[in-house]
Amino acid sequence: MLRVVFVLSAAFFLTVGGVLYFMPSAGLLGLTVTPVWVARFTGAVIAAWGLQLALSASRPSGRSIAGLATGNLLVSATLVPAALAGITAVSGIPAVLPLGVGAGLVVLAVLAIVLPRERSRL
């Protein structure tokens, strides 16, 4: 039964995340959600993601490594274009910080993929 809960939760978050990630900016204007609730929802998802990564670190597997790399690359793919667009509009630290975070996440994703995995004790 617990597996069903995990599958349904994953289906919900993957669907909502995919829709929100790929929604054009014109579609976002139709959302009638206050920014406070958006920030709280985003904070909850990021906290859950961080907890999942912390728990997966104790026993990394192929699935958890793929999730780590995919998540890092998606966040980087979101930050870097926005930062590059912001560099032309505003120069300085606010534009460089997202570029640094995006580059760091790409490095971590690549390291997770190429570093040797621990052998199973089974």
mmCIF file with all atom_site columns, N, CA and C in Angstrom, residues 75-120:
data_model
loop_
_atom_site.group_PDB
_atom_site.id
_atom_site.type_symbol
_atom_site.label_atom_id
_atom_site.label_alt_id
_atom_site.label_comp_id
_atom_site.label_asym_id
_atom_site.label_entity_id
_atom_site.label_seq_id
_atom_site.pdbx_PDB_ins_code
_atom_site.Cartn_x
_atom_site.Cartn_y
_atom_site.Cartn_z
_atom_site.occupancy
_atom_site.B_iso_or_equiv
_atom_site.pdbx_formal_charge
_atom_site.auth_seq_id
_atom_site.auth_comp_id
_atom_site.auth_asym_id
_atom_site.auth_atom_id
_atom_site.pdbx_PDB_model_num
ATOM 1   N N  . VAL A 1 75  ? 17.324 22.335 -12.751 1.00 0.00 ? 75  VAL A N  1
ATOM 2   C CA . VAL A 1 75  ? 17.446 23.614 -12.046 1.00 0.00 ? 75  VAL A CA 1
ATOM 3   C C  . VAL A 1 75  ? 18.471 24.496 -12.748 1.00 0.00 ? 75  VAL A C  1
ATOM 4   N N  . SER A 1 76  ? 19.566 23.912 -13.182 1.00 0.00 ? 76  SER A N  1
ATOM 5   C CA . SER A 1 76  ? 20.577 24.684 -13.904 1.00 0.00 ? 76  SER A CA 1
ATOM 6   C C  . SER A 1 76  ? 20.030 25.200 -15.235 1.00 0.00 ? 76  SER A C  1
ATOM 7   N N  . ALA A 1 77  ? 19.258 24.374 -15.928 1.00 0.00 ? 77  ALA A N  1
ATOM 8   C CA . ALA A 1 77  ? 18.665 24.803 -17.194 1.00 0.00 ? 77  ALA A CA 1
ATOM 9   C C  . ALA A 1 77  ? 17.645 25.920 -16.995 1.00 0.00 ? 77  ALA A C  1
ATOM 10  N N  . THR A 1 78  ? 17.130 26.052 -15.800 1.00 0.00 ? 78  THR A N  1
ATOM 11  C CA . THR A 1 78  ? 16.212 27.148 -15.509 1.00 0.00 ? 78  THR A CA 1
ATOM 12  C C  . THR A 1 78  ? 16.979 28.412 -15.123 1.00 0.00 ? 78  THR A C  1
ATOM 13  N N  . LEU A 1 79  ? 18.024 28.259 -14.321 1.00 0.00 ? 79  LEU A N  1
ATOM 14  C CA . LEU A 1 79  ? 18.761 29.414 -13.812 1.00 0.00 ? 79  LEU A CA 1
ATOM 15  C C  . LEU A 1 79  ? 19.631 30.089 -14.865 1.00 0.00 ? 79  LEU A C  1
ATOM 16  N N  . VAL A 1 80  ? 20.365 29.315 -15.645 1.00 0.00 ? 80  VAL A N  1
ATOM 17  C CA . VAL A 1 80  ? 21.365 29.890 -16.550 1.00 0.00 ? 80  VAL A CA 1
ATOM 18  C C  . VAL A 1 80  ? 20.739 30.786 -17.623 1.00 0.00 ? 80  VAL A C  1
ATOM 19  N N  . PRO A 1 81  ? 19.697 30.360 -18.360 1.00 0.00 ? 81  PRO A N  1
ATOM 20  C CA . PRO A 1 81  ? 19.123 31.280 -19.347 1.00 0.00 ? 81  PRO A CA 1
ATOM 21  C C  . PRO A 1 81  ? 18.536 32.554 -18.718 1.00 0.00 ? 81  PRO A C  1
ATOM 22  N N  . ALA A 1 82  ? 17.922 32.404 -17.551 1.00 0.00 ? 82  ALA A N  1
ATOM 23  C CA . ALA A 1 82  ? 17.384 33.590 -16.879 1.00 0.00 ? 82  ALA A CA 1
ATOM 24  C C  . ALA A 1 82  ? 18.508 34.524 -16.459 1.00 0.00 ? 82  ALA A C  1
ATOM 25  N N  . ALA A 1 83  ? 19.609 33.974 -15.989 1.00 0.00 ? 83  ALA A N  1
ATOM 26  C CA . ALA A 1 83  ? 20.751 34.801 -15.588 1.00 0.00 ? 83  ALA A CA 1
ATOM 27  C C  . ALA A 1 83  ? 21.394 35.466 -16.798 1.00 0.00 ? 83  ALA A C  1
ATOM 28  N N  . LEU A 1 84  ? 21.503 34.724 -17.909 1.00 0.00 ? 84  LEU A N  1
ATOM 29  C CA . LEU A 1 84  ? 22.083 35.315 -19.116 1.00 0.00 ? 84  LEU A CA 1
ATOM 30  C C  . LEU A 1 84  ? 21.209 36.446 -19.655 1.00 0.00 ? 84  LEU A C  1
ATOM 31  N N  . ALA A 1 85  ? 19.904 36.300 -19.567 1.00 0.00 ? 85  ALA A N  1
ATOM 32  C CA . ALA A 1 85  ? 19.012 37.385 -19.980 1.00 0.00 ? 85  ALA A CA 1
ATOM 33  C C  . ALA A 1 85  ? 19.128 38.561 -19.032 1.00 0.00 ? 85  ALA A C  1
ATOM 34  N N  . GLY A 1 86  ? 19.368 38.277 -17.752 1.00 0.00 ? 86  GLY A N  1
ATOM 35  C CA . GLY A 1 86  ? 19.498 39.344 -16.765 1.00 0.00 ? 86  GLY A CA 1
ATOM 36  C C  . GLY A 1 86  ? 20.808 40.092 -16.855 1.00 0.00 ? 86  GLY A C  1
ATOM 37  N N  . ILE A 1 87  ? 21.840 39.476 -17.425 1.00 0.00 ? 87  ILE A N  1
ATOM 38  C CA . ILE A 1 87  ? 23.137 40.155 -17.545 1.00 0.00 ? 87  ILE A CA 1
ATOM 39  C C  . ILE A 1 87  ? 23.026 41.342 -18.486 1.00 0.00 ? 87  ILE A C  1
ATOM 40  N N  . THR A 1 88  ? 22.259 41.198 -19.550 1.00 0.00 ? 88  THR A N  1
ATOM 41  C CA . THR A 1 88  ? 22.126 42.316 -20.482 1.00 0.00 ? 88  THR A CA 1
ATOM 42  C C  . THR A 1 88  ? 21.308 43.444 -19.869 1.00 0.00 ? 88  THR A C  1
ATOM 43  N N  . ALA A 1 89  ? 20.356 43.103 -19.008 1.00 0.00 ? 89  ALA A N  1
ATOM 44  C CA . ALA A 1 89  ? 19.515 44.126 -18.403 1.00 0.00 ? 89  ALA A CA 1
ATOM 45  C C  . ALA A 1 89  ? 20.185 44.785 -17.207 1.00 0.00 ? 89  ALA A C  1
ATOM 46  N N  . VAL A 1 90  ? 20.767 43.969 -16.328 1.00 0.00 ? 90  VAL A N  1
ATOM 47  C CA . VAL A 1 90  ? 21.380 44.471 -15.109 1.00 0.00 ? 90  VAL A CA 1
ATOM 48  C C  . VAL A 1 90  ? 22.737 43.793 -14.959 1.00 0.00 ? 90  VAL A C  1
ATOM 49  N N  . SER A 1 91  ? 23.759 44.571 -14.722 1.00 0.00 ? 91  SER A N  1
ATOM 50  C CA . SER A 1 91  ? 25.074 43.969 -14.520 1.00 0.00 ? 91  SER A CA 1
ATOM 51  C C  . SER A 1 91  ? 25.396 43.938 -13.039 1.00 0.00 ? 91  SER A C  1
ATOM 52  N N  . GLY A 1 92  ? 26.280 43.038 -12.684 1.00 0.00 ? 92  GLY A N  1
ATOM 53  C CA . GLY A 1 92  ? 26.689 42.968 -11.291 1.00 0.00 ? 92  GLY A CA 1
ATOM 54  C C  . GLY A 1 92  ? 26.454 41.615 -10.678 1.00 0.00 ? 92  GLY A C  1
ATOM 55  N N  . ILE A 1 93  ? 26.499 41.574 -9.353  1.00 0.00 ? 93  ILE A N  1
ATOM 56  C CA . ILE A 1 93  ? 26.386 40.333 -8.598  1.00 0.00 ? 93  ILE A CA 1
ATOM 57  C C  . ILE A 1 93  ? 25.038 39.637 -8.781  1.00 0.00 ? 93  ILE A C  1
ATOM 58  N N  . PRO A 1 94  ? 23.899 40.357 -8.853  1.00 0.00 ? 94  PRO A N  1
ATOM 59  C CA . PRO A 1 94  ? 22.630 39.627 -8.996  1.00 0.00 ? 94  PRO A CA 1
ATOM 60  C C  . PRO A 1 94  ? 22.577 38.731 -10.228 1.00 0.00 ? 94  PRO A C  1
ATOM 61  N N  . ALA A 1 95  ? 23.272 39.090 -11.296 1.00 0.00 ? 95  ALA A N  1
ATOM 62  C CA . ALA A 1 95  ? 23.259 38.258 -12.497 1.00 0.00 ? 95  ALA A CA 1
ATOM 63  C C  . ALA A 1 95  ? 24.308 37.153 -12.424 1.00 0.00 ? 95  ALA A C  1
ATOM 64  N N  . VAL A 1 96  ? 25.389 37.364 -11.712 1.00 0.00 ? 96  VAL A N  1
ATOM 65  C CA . VAL A 1 96  ? 26.473 36.388 -11.651 1.00 0.00 ? 96  VAL A CA 1
ATOM 66  C C  . VAL A 1 96  ? 26.152 35.258 -10.678 1.00 0.00 ? 96  VAL A C  1
ATOM 67  N N  . LEU A 1 97  ? 25.422 35.545 -9.614  1.00 0.00 ? 97  LEU A N  1
ATOM 68  C CA . LEU A 1 97  ? 25.102 34.525 -8.612  1.00 0.00 ? 97  LEU A CA 1
ATOM 69  C C  . LEU A 1 97  ? 24.329 33.341 -9.199  1.00 0.00 ? 97  LEU A C  1
ATOM 70  N N  . PRO A 1 98  ? 23.247 33.549 -9.969  1.00 0.00 ? 98  PRO A N  1
ATOM 71  C CA . PRO A 1 98  ? 22.566 32.385 -10.566 1.00 0.00 ? 98  PRO A CA 1
ATOM 72  C C  . PRO A 1 98  ? 23.444 31.612 -11.540 1.00 0.00 ? 98  PRO A C  1
ATOM 73  N N  . LEU A 1 99  ? 24.341 32.306 -12.244 1.00 0.00 ? 99  LEU A N  1
ATOM 74  C CA . LEU A 1 99  ? 25.263 31.608 -13.138 1.00 0.00 ? 99  LEU A CA 1
ATOM 75  C C  . LEU A 1 99  ? 26.196 30.699 -12.353 1.00 0.00 ? 99  LEU A C  1
ATOM 76  N N  . GLY A 1 100 ? 26.688 31.170 -11.225 1.00 0.00 ? 100 GLY A N  1
ATOM 77  C CA . GLY A 1 100 ? 27.559 30.350 -10.381 1.00 0.00 ? 100 GLY A CA 1
ATOM 78  C C  . GLY A 1 100 ? 26.838 29.155 -9.800  1.00 0.00 ? 100 GLY A C  1
ATOM 79  N N  . VAL A 1 101 ? 25.603 29.375 -9.343  1.00 0.00 ? 101 VAL A N  1
ATOM 80  C CA . VAL A 1 101 ? 24.814 28.260 -8.797  1.00 0.00 ? 101 VAL A CA 1
ATOM 81  C C  . VAL A 1 101 ? 24.518 27.240 -9.895  1.00 0.00 ? 101 VAL A C  1
ATOM 82  N N  . GLY A 1 102 ? 24.141 27.720 -11.077 1.00 0.00 ? 102 GLY A N  1
ATOM 83  C CA . GLY A 1 102 ? 23.865 26.814 -12.194 1.00 0.00 ? 102 GLY A CA 1
ATOM 84  C C  . GLY A 1 102 ? 25.091 26.018 -12.593 1.00 0.00 ? 102 GLY A C  1
ATOM 85  N N  . ALA A 1 103 ? 26.253 26.680 -12.650 1.00 0.00 ? 103 ALA A N  1
ATOM 86  C CA . ALA A 1 103 ? 27.491 25.979 -12.996 1.00 0.00 ? 103 ALA A CA 1
ATOM 87  C C  . ALA A 1 103 ? 27.848 24.948 -11.923 1.00 0.00 ? 103 ALA A C  1
ATOM 88  N N  . GLY A 1 104 ? 27.651 25.306 -10.658 1.00 0.00 ? 104 GLY A N  1
ATOM 89  C CA . GLY A 1 104 ? 27.921 24.362 -9.576  1.00 0.00 ? 104 GLY A CA 1
ATOM 90  C C  . GLY A 1 104 ? 27.027 23.135 -9.645  1.00 0.00 ? 104 GLY A C  1
ATOM 91  N N  . LEU A 1 105 ? 25.756 23.337 -9.971  1.00 0.00 ? 105 LEU A N  1
ATOM 92  C CA . LEU A 1 105 ? 24.834 22.213 -10.088 1.00 0.00 ? 105 LEU A CA 1
ATOM 93  C C  . LEU A 1 105 ? 25.185 21.309 -11.262 1.00 0.00 ? 105 LEU A C  1
ATOM 94  N N  . VAL A 1 106 ? 25.647 21.889 -12.360 1.00 0.00 ? 106 VAL A N  1
ATOM 95  C CA . VAL A 1 106 ? 26.074 21.076 -13.505 1.00 0.00 ? 106 VAL A CA 1
ATOM 96  C C  . VAL A 1 106 ? 27.291 20.238 -13.116 1.00 0.00 ? 106 VAL A C  1
ATOM 97  N N  . VAL A 1 107 ? 28.233 20.842 -12.409 1.00 0.00 ? 107 VAL A N  1
ATOM 98  C CA . VAL A 1 107 ? 29.426 20.101 -11.971 1.00 0.00 ? 107 VAL A CA 1
ATOM 99  C C  . VAL A 1 107 ? 29.020 18.947 -11.053 1.00 0.00 ? 107 VAL A C  1
ATOM 100 N N  . LEU A 1 108 ? 28.114 19.208 -10.107 1.00 0.00 ? 108 LEU A N  1
ATOM 101 C CA . LEU A 1 108 ? 27.665 18.147 -9.204  1.00 0.00 ? 108 LEU A CA 1
ATOM 102 C C  . LEU A 1 108 ? 26.932 17.036 -9.952  1.00 0.00 ? 108 LEU A C  1
ATOM 103 N N  . ALA A 1 109 ? 26.132 17.393 -10.955 1.00 0.00 ? 109 ALA A N  1
ATOM 104 C CA . ALA A 1 109 ? 25.427 16.382 -11.745 1.00 0.00 ? 109 ALA A CA 1
ATOM 105 C C  . ALA A 1 109 ? 26.410 15.505 -12.512 1.00 0.00 ? 109 ALA A C  1
ATOM 106 N N  . VAL A 1 110 ? 27.412 16.128 -13.114 1.00 0.00 ? 110 VAL A N  1
ATOM 107 C CA . VAL A 1 110 ? 28.408 15.363 -13.868 1.00 0.00 ? 110 VAL A CA 1
ATOM 108 C C  . VAL A 1 110 ? 29.212 14.467 -12.931 1.00 0.00 ? 110 VAL A C  1
ATOM 109 N N  . LEU A 1 111 ? 29.590 14.994 -11.768 1.00 0.00 ? 111 LEU A N  1
ATOM 110 C CA . LEU A 1 111 ? 30.326 14.174 -10.802 1.00 0.00 ? 111 LEU A CA 1
ATOM 111 C C  . LEU A 1 111 ? 29.503 12.982 -10.334 1.00 0.00 ? 111 LEU A C  1
ATOM 112 N N  . ALA A 1 112 ? 28.204 13.181 -10.116 1.00 0.00 ? 112 ALA A N  1
ATOM 113 C CA . ALA A 1 112 ? 27.345 12.074 -9.684  1.00 0.00 ? 112 ALA A CA 1
ATOM 114 C C  . ALA A 1 112 ? 27.282 10.984 -10.739 1.00 0.00 ? 112 ALA A C  1
ATOM 115 N N  . ILE A 1 113 ? 27.363 11.375 -11.996 1.00 0.00 ? 113 ILE A N  1
ATOM 116 C CA . ILE A 1 113 ? 27.279 10.389 -13.078 1.00 0.00 ? 113 ILE A CA 1
ATOM 117 C C  . ILE A 1 113 ? 28.598 9.660  -13.276 1.00 0.00 ? 113 ILE A C  1
ATOM 118 N N  . VAL A 1 114 ? 29.725 10.386 -13.222 1.00 0.00 ? 114 VAL A N  1
ATOM 119 C CA . VAL A 1 114 ? 31.001 9.774  -13.583 1.00 0.00 ? 114 VAL A CA 1
ATOM 120 C C  . VAL A 1 114 ? 31.765 9.152  -12.413 1.00 0.00 ? 114 VAL A C  1
ATOM 121 N N  . LEU A 1 115 ? 31.478 9.547  -11.183 1.00 0.00 ? 115 LEU A N  1
ATOM 122 C CA . LEU A 1 115 ? 32.199 8.959  -10.053 1.00 0.00 ? 115 LEU A CA 1
ATOM 123 C C  . LEU A 1 115 ? 31.828 7.490  -9.896  1.00 0.00 ? 115 LEU A C  1
ATOM 124 N N  . PRO A 1 116 ? 32.802 6.668  -9.504  1.00 0.00 ? 116 PRO A N  1
ATOM 125 C CA . PRO A 1 116 ? 32.488 5.246  -9.345  1.00 0.00 ? 116 PRO A CA 1
ATOM 126 C C  . PRO A 1 116 ? 31.493 5.024  -8.204  1.00 0.00 ? 116 PRO A C  1
ATOM 127 N N  . ARG A 1 117 ? 30.627 4.057  -8.418  1.00 0.00 ? 117 ARG A N  1
ATOM 128 C CA . ARG A 1 117 ? 29.616 3.737  -7.412  1.00 0.00 ? 117 ARG A CA 1
ATOM 129 C C  . ARG A 1 117 ? 30.192 2.731  -6.424  1.00 0.00 ? 117 ARG A C  1
ATOM 130 N N  . GLU A 1 118 ? 29.670 2.786  -5.198  1.00 0.00 ? 118 GLU A N  1
ATOM 131 C CA . GLU A 1 118 ? 30.087 1.811  -4.208  1.00 0.00 ? 118 GLU A CA 1
ATOM 132 C C  . GLU A 1 118 ? 29.504 0.451  -4.573  1.00 0.00 ? 118 GLU A C  1
ATOM 133 N N  . ARG A 1 119 ? 30.258 -0.572 -4.288  1.00 0.00 ? 119 ARG A N  1
ATOM 134 C CA . ARG A 1 119 ? 29.777 -1.923 -4.579  1.00 0.00 ? 119 ARG A CA 1
ATOM 135 C C  . ARG A 1 119 ? 28.747 -2.352 -3.557  1.00 0.00 ? 119 ARG A C  1
ATOM 136 N N  . SER A 1 120 ? 27.759 -3.063 -4.034  1.00 0.00 ? 120 SER A N  1
ATOM 137 C CA . SER A 1 120 ? 26.719 -3.560 -3.148  1.00 0.00 ? 120 SER A CA 1
ATOM 138 C C  . SER A 1 120 ? 27.264 -4.700 -2.300  1.00 0.00 ? 120 SER A C  1
#
